Coordinates of N, CA and C in Angstrom, one line a residue:
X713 N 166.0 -9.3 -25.8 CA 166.7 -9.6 -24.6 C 168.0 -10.3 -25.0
X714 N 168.7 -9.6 -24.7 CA 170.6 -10.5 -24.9 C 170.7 -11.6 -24.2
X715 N 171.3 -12.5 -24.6 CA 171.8 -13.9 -24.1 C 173.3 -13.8 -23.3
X716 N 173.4 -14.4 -22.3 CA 174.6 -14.3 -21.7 C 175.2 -15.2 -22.2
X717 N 176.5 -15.0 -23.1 CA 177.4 -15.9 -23.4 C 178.3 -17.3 -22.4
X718 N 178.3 -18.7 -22.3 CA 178.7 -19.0 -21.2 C 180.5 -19.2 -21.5
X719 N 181.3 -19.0 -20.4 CA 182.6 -19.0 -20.6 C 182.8 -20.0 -21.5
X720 N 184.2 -20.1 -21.6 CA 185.4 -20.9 -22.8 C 185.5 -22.3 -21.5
X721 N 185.4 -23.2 -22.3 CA 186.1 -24.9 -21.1 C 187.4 -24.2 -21.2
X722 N 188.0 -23.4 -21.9 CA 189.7 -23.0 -21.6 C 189.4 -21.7 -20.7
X723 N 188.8 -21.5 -20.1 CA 188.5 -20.1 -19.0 C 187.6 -20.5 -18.3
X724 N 187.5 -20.6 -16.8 CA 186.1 -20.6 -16.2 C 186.7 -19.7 -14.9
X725 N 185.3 -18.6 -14.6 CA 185.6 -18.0 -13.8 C 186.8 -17.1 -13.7
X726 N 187.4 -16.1 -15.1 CA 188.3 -15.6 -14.9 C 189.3 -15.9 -15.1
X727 N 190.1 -17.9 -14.3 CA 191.2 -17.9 -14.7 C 191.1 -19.5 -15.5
X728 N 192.4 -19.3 -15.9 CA 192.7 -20.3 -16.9 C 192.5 -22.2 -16.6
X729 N 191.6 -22.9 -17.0 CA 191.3 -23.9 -17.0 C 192.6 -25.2 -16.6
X730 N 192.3 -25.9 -15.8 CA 193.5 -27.2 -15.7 C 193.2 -28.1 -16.1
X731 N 194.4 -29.0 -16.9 CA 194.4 -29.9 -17.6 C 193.6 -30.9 -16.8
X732 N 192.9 -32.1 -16.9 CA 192.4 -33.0 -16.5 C 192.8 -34.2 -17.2
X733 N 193.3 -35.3 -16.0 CA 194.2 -36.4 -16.2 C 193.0 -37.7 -17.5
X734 N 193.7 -37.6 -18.6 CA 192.4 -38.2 -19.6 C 193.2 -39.7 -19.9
X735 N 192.2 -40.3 -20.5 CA 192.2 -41.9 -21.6 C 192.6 -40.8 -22.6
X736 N 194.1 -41.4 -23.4 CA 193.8 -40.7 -24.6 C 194.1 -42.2 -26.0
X737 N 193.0 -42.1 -26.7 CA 193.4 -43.7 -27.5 C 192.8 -42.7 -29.2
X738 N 193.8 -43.1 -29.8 CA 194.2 -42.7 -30.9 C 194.6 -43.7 -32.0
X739 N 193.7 -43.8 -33.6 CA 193.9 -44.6 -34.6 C 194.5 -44.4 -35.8
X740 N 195.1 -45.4 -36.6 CA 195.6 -44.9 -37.6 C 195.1 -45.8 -38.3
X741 N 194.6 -45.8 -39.6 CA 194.2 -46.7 -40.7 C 195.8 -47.0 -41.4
X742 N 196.3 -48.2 -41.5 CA 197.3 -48.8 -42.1 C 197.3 -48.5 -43.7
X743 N 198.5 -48.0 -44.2 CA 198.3 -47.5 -45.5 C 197.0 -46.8 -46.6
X744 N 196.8 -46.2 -45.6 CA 195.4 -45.1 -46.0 C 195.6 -44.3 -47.5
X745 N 196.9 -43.9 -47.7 CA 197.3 -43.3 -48.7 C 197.9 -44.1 -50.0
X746 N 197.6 -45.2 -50.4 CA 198.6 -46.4 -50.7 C 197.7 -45.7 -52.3
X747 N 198.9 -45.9 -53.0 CA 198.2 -45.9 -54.5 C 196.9 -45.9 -55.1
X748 N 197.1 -47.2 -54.5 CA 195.9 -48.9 -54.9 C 194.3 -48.4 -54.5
X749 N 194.7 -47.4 -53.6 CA 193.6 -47.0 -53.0 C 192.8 -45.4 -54.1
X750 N 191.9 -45.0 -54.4 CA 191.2 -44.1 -54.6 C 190.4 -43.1 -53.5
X751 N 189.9 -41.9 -53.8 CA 189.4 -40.7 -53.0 C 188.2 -41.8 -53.1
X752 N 187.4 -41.9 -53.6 CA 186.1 -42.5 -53.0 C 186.8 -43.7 -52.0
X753 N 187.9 -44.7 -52.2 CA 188.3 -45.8 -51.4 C 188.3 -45.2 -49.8
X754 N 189.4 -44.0 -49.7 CA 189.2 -43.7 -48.4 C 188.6 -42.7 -47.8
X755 N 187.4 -42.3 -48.6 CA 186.1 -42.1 -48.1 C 185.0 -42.9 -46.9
X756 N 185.3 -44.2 -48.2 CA 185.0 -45.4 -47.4 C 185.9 -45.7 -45.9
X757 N 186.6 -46.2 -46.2 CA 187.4 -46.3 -44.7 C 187.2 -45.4 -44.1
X758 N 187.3 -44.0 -44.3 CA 187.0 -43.5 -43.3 C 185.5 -43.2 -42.1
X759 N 184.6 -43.7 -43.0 CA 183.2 -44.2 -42.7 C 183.4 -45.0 -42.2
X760 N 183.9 -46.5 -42.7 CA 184.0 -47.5 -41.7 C 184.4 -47.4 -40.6
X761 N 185.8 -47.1 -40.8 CA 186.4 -46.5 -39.0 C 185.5 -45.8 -38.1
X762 N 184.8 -44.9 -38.7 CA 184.4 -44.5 -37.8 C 182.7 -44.9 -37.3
X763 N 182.7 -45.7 -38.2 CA 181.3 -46.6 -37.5 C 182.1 -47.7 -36.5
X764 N 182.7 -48.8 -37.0 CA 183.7 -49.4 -36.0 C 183.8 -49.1 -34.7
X765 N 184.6 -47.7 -34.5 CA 184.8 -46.9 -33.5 C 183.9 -46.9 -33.0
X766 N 182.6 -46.2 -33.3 CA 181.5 -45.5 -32.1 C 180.6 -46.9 -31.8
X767 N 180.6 -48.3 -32.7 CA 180.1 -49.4 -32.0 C 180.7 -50.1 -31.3
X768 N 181.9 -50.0 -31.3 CA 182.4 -51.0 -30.3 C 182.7 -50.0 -28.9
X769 N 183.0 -48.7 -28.7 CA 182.7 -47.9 -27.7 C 181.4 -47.9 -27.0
X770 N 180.2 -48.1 -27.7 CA 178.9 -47.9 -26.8 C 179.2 -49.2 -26.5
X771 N 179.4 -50.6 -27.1 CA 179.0 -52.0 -26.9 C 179.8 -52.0 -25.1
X772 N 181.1 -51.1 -25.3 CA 182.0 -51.6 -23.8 C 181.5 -50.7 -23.2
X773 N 180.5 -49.9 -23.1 CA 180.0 -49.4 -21.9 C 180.4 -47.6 -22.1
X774 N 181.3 -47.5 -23.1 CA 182.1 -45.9 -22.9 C 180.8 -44.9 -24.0
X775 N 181.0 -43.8 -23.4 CA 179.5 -42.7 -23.8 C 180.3 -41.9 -25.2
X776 N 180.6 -42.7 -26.3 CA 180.8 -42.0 -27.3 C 181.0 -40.2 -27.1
X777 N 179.6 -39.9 -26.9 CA 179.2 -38.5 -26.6 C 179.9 -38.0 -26.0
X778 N 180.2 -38.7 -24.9 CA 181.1 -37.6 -23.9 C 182.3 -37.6 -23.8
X779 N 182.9 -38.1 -25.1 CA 184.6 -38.5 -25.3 C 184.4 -37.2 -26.5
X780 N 185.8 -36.6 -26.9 CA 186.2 -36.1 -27.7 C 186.9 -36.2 -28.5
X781 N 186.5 -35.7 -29.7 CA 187.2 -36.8 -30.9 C 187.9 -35.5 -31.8
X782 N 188.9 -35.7 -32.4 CA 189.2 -34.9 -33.7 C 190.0 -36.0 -34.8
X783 N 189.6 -35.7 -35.9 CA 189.6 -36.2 -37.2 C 190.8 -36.2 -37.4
X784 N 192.1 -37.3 -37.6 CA 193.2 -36.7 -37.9 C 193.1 -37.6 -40.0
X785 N 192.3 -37.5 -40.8 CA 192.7 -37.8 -41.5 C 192.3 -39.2 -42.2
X786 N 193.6 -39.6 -41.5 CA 193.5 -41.5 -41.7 C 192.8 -42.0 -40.4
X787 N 192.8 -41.4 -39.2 CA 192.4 -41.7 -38.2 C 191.6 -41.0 -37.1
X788 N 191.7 -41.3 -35.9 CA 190.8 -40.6 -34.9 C 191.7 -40.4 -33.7
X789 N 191.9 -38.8 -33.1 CA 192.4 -39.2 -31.8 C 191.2 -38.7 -31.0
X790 N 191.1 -39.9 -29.6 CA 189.8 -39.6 -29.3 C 190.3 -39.2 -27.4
X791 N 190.0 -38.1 -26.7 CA 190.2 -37.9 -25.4 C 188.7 -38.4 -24.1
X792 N 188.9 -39.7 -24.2 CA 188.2 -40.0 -22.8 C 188.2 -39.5 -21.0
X793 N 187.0 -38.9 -21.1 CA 187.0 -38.0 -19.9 C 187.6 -38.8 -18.3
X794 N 187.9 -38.4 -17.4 CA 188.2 -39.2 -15.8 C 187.4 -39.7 -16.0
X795 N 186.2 -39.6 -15.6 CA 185.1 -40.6 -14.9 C 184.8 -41.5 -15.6
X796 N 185.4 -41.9 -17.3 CA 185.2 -43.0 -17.4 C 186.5 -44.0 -17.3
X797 N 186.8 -45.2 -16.9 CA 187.7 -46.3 -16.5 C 188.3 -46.7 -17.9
X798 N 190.1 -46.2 -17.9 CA 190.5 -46.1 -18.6 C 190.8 -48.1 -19.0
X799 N 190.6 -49.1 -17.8 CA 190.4 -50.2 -17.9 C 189.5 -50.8 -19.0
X800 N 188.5 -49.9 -19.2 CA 187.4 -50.3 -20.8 C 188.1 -50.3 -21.8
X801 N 189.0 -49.6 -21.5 CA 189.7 -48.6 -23.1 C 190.6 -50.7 -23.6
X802 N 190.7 -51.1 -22.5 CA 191.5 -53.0 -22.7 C 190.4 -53.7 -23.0
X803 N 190.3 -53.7 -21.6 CA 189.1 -55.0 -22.1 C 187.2 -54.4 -21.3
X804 N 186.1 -54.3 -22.4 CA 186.4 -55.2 -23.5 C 186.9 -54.4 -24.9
X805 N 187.1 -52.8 -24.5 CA 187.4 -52.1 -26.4 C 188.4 -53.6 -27.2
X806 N 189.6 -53.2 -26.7 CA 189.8 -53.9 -27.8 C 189.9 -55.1 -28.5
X807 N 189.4 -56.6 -27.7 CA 188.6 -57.3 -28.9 C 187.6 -56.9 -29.7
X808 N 187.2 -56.3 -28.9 CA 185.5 -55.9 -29.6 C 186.4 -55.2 -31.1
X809 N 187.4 -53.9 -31.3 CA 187.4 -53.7 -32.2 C 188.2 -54.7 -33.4
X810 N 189.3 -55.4 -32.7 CA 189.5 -56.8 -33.5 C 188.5 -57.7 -33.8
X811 N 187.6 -57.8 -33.0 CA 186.7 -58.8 -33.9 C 186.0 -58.0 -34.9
X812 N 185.6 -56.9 -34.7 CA 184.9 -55.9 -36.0 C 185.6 -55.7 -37.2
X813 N 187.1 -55.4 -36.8 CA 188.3 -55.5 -38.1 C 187.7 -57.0 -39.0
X814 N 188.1 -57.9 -38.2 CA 188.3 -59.2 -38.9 C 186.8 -59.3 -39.8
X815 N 185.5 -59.0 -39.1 CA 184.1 -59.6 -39.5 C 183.9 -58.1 -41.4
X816 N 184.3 -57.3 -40.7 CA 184.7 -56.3 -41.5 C 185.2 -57.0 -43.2
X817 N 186.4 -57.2 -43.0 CA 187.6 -57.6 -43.5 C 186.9 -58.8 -44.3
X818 N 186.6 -59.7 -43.5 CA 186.0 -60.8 -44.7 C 184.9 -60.4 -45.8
X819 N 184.2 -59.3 -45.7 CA 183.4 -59.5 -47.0 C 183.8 -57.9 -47.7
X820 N 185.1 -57.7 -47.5 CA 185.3 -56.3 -48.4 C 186.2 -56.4 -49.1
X821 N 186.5 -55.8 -50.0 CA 187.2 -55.6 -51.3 C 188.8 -55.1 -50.7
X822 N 189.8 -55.6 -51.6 CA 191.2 -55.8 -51.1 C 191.5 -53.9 -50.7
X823 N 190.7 -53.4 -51.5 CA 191.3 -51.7 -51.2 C 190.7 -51.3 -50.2
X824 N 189.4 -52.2 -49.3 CA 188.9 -51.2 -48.3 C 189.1 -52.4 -47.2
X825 N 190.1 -53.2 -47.6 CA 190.0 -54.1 -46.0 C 190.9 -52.7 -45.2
X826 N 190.8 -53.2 -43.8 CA 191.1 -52.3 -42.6 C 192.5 -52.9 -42.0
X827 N 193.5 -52.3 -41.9 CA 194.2 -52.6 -40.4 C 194.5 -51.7 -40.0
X828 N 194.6 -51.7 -38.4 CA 194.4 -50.6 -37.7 C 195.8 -50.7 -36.6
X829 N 196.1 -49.9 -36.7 CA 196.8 -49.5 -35.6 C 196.4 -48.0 -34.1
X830 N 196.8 -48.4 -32.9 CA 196.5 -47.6 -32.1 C 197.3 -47.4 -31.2
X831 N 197.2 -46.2 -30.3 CA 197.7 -46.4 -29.3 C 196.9 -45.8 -28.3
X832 N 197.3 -46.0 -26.8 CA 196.6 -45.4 -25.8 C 197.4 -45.8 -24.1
X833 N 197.1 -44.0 -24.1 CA 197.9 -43.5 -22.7 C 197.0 -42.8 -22.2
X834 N 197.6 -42.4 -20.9 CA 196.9 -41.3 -19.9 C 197.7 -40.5 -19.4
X835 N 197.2 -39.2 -19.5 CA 197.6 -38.1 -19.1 C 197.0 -37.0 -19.1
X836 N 197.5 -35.7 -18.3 CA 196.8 -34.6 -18.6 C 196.5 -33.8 -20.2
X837 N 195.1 -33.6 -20.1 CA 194.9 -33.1 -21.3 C 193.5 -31.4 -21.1
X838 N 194.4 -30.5 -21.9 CA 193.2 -29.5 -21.8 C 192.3 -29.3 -23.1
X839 N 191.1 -29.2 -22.2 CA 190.3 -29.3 -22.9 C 189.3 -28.1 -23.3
X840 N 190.1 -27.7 -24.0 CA 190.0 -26.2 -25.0 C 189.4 -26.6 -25.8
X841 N 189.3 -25.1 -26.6 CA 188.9 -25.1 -27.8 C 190.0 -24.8 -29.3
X842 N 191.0 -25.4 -28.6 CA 192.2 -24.6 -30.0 C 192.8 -25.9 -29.9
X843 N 192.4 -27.4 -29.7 CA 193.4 -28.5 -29.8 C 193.5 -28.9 -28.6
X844 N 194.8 -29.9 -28.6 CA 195.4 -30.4 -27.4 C 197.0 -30.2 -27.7
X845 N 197.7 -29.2 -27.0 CA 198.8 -29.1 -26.9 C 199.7 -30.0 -25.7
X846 N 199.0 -30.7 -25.3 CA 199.9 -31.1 -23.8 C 200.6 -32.0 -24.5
X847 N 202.3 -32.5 -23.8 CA 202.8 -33.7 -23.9 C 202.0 -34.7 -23.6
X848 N 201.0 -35.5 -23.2 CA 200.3 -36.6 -23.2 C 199.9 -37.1 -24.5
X849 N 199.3 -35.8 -25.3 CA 198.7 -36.4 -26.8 C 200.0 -36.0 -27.4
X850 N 200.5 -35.6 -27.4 CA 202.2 -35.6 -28.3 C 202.9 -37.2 -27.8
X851 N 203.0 -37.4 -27.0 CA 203.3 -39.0 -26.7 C 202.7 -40.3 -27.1
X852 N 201.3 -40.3 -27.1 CA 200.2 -40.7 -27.9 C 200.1 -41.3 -29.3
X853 N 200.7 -39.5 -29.8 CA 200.9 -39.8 -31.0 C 202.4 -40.4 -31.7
X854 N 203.4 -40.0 -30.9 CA 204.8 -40.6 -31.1 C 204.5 -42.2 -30.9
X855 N 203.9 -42.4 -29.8 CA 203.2 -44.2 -29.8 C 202.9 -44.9 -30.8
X856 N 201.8 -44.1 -31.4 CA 201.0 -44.3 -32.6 C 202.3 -44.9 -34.0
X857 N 203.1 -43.5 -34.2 CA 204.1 -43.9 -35.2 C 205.1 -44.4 -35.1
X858 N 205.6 -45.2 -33.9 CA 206.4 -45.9 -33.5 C 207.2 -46.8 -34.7
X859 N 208.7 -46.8 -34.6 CA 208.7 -48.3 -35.6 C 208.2 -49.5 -34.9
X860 N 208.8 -49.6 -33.8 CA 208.0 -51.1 -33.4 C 206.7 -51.2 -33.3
X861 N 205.6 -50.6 -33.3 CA 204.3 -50.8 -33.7 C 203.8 -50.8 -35.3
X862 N 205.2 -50.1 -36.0 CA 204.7 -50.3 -37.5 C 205.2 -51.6 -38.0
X863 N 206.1 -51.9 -37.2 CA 206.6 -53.6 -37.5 C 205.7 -54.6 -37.4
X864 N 204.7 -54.2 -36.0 CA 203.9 -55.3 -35.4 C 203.0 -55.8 -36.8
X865 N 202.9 -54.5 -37.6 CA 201.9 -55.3 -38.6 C 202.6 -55.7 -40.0
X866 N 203.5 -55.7 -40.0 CA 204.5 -55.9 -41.2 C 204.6 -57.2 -41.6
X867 N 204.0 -57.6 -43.0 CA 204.2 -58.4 -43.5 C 203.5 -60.0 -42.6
X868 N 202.8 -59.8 -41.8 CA 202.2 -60.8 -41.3 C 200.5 -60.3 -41.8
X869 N 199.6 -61.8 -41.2 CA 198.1 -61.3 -41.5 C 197.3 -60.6 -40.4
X870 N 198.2 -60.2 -39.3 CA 197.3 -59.4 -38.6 C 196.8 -57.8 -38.8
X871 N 195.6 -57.6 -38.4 CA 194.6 -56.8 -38.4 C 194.7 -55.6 -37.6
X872 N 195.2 -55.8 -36.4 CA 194.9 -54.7 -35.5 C 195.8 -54.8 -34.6
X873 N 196.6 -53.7 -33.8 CA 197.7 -54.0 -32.9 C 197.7 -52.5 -32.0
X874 N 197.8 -52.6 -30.7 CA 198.0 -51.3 -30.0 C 198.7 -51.2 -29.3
X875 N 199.9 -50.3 -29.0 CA 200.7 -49.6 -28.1 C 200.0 -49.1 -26.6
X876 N 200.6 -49.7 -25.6 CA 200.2 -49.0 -24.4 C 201.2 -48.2 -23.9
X877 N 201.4 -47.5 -23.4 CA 202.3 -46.6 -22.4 C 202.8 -47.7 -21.2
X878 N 203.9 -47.3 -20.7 CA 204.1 -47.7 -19.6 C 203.3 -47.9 -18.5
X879 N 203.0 -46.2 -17.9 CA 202.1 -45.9 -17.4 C 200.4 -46.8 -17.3
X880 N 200.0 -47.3 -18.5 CA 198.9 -47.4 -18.6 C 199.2 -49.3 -18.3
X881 N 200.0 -49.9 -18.9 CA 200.6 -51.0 -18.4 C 200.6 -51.7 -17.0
X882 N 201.5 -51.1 -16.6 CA 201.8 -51.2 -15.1 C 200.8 -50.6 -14.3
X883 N 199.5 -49.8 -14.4 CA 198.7 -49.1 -13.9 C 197.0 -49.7 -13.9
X884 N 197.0 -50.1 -15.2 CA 195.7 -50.8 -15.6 C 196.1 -52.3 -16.2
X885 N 196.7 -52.5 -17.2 CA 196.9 -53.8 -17.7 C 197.6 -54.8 -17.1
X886 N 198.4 -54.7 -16.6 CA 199.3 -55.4 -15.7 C 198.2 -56.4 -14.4
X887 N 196.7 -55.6 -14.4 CA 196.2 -56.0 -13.1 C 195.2 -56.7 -13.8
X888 N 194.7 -57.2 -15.1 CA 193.3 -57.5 -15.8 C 193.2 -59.1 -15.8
X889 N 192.1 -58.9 -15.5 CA 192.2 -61.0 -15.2 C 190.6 -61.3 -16.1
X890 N 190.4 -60.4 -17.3 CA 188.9 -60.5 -17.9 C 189.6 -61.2 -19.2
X891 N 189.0 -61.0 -20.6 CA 189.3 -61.6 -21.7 C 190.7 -61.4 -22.3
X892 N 190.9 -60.1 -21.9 CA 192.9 -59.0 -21.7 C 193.2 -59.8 -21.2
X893 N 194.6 -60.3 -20.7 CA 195.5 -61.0 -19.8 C 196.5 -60.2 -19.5
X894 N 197.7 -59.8 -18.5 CA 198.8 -59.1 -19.1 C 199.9 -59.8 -19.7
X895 N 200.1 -61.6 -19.9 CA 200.5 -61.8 -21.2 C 200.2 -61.6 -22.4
X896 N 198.8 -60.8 -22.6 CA 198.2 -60.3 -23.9 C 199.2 -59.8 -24.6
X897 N 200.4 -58.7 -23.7 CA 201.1 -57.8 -24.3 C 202.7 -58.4 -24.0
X898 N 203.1 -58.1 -25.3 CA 204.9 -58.1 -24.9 C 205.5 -57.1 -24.6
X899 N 206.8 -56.2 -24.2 CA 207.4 -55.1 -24.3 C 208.0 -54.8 -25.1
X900 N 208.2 -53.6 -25.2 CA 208.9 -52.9 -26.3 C 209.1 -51.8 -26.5
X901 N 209.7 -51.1 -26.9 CA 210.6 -49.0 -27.1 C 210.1 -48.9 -27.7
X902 N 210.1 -47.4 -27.8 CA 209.9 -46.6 -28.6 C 210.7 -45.2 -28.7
X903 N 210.6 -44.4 -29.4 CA 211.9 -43.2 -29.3 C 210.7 -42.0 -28.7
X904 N 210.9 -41.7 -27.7 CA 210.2 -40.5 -27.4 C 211.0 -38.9 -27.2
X905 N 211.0 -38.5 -28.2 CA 211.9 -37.9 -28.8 C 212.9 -37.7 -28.8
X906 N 214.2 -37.3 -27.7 CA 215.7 -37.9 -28.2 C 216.1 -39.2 -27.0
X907 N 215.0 -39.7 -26.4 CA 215.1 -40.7 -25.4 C 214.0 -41.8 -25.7
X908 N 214.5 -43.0 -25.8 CA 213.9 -44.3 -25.9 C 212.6 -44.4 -24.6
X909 N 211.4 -44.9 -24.5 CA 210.8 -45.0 -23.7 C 210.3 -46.4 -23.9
X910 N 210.0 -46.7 -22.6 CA 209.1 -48.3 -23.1 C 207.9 -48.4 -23.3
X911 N 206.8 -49.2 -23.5 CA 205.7 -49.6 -24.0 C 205.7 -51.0 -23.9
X912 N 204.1 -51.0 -24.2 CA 204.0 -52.9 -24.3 C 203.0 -52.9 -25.3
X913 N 202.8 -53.3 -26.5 CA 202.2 -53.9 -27.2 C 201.5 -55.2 -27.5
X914 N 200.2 -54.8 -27.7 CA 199.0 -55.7 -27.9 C 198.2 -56.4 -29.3
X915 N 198.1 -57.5 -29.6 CA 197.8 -57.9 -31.2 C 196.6 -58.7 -30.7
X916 N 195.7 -58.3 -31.5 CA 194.2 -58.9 -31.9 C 194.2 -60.3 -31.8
X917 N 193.6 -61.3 -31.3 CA 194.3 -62.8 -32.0 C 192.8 -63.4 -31.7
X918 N 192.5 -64.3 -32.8 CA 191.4 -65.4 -32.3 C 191.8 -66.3 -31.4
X919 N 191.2 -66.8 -30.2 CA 191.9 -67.9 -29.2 C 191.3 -69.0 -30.1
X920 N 191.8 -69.8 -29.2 CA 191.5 -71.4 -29.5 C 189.9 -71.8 -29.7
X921 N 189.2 -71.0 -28.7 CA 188.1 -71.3 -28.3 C 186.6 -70.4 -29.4
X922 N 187.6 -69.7 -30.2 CA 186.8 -68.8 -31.2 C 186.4 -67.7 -30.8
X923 N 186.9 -66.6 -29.6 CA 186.5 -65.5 -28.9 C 187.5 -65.0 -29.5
X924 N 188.0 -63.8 -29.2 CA 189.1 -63.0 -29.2 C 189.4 -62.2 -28.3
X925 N 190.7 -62.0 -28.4 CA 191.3 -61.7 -27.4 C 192.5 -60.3 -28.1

């Protein structure tokens, strides 16, 4: 008895699938390729990262499983479906992953400490089987390699730092009154391809009170 094959998520019903408006939050491991480092070293990181990742996602409530992920390497870009609140993707993801950086970080060896960089927007994204071609994850990732986000970690001791979109700013962050603040973030450009775009940028920090923020 033959099996009926079920359509393509890039085809249903004949015609061509539409993009659906996603969480897109995307990592980079800070000098992944550095000399100092060996193929077993970023082996390791890359294991870490991605245990990091999938426990501090279940801890804030978001279904690992039902997010999609592809491997870029040094890092993860991961597309969060609508129905989950791109509001998690702040607070609580990212202390949770600053405080896992930092608890990380203290008992490992100088070639497998972590810093991370990220970023995360929202936009349409299809969800095929051949990638993500939309400008939302091309923006994402221009975020990602920003100079002013590569600066944010430059030469100081911090750990972890993320880029938000405008959009995701003025839309979700701007309104958070939980352990996030929207003094959390300062502002700042970035070059989105031959035109400057703004952003606001966010850094990991222990408060006073020993929580993080």
């Amino acid at each position: 008895m033959s099996s009926i094959a079920k359509p393509s998520p890039s085809r249903q019903h004949g015609r061509p699938a539409r993009p659906l408006n996603c969480s897109i939050f995307i990592t980079d491991i800070v000098g992944y390729s550095d000399p100092r480092r060996d193929d077993h070293d970023r082996m390791v990181l890359r294991s870490t990262l991605s245990r990091i990742l999938t426990d501090a996602f279940v801890e804030s409530g978001l279904a690992w499983r039902r997010c999609r992920h592809q491997d870029r390497g040094d890092g993860l870009l991961t597309v969060v479906p609508p129905t989950l609140s791109t509001s998690i993707l702040i607070d609580p993801l990212l202390p949770l992953l600053g405080e896992s950086i930092h608890r990380h970080n203290r008992g490992a060896l100088d070639q497998l400490q972590i810093r991370l960089r990220s970023a995360l927007h929202v936009g349409p994204v299809l969800l095929g089987d051949t990638g993500y071609p939309n400008a939302s994850v091309i923006q994402a990732a221009r975020m990602l390699d920003s100079d002013s986000l590569r600066c944010t970690l430059d030469g100081n001791d911090h750990t972890f730092a993320t880029m938000v979109s405008s959009y995701v700013y003025e839309n979700v962050a701007r309104h958070m009154r939980g352990a996030v603040t929207p003094d959390a973030f300062r502002r700042t450009w970035y070059q989105a391809g031959s035109a400057p775009a703004t952003s606001w940028i966010y850094v990991s920090r222990m408060t006073d009170e020993g929580g993080w923020q």
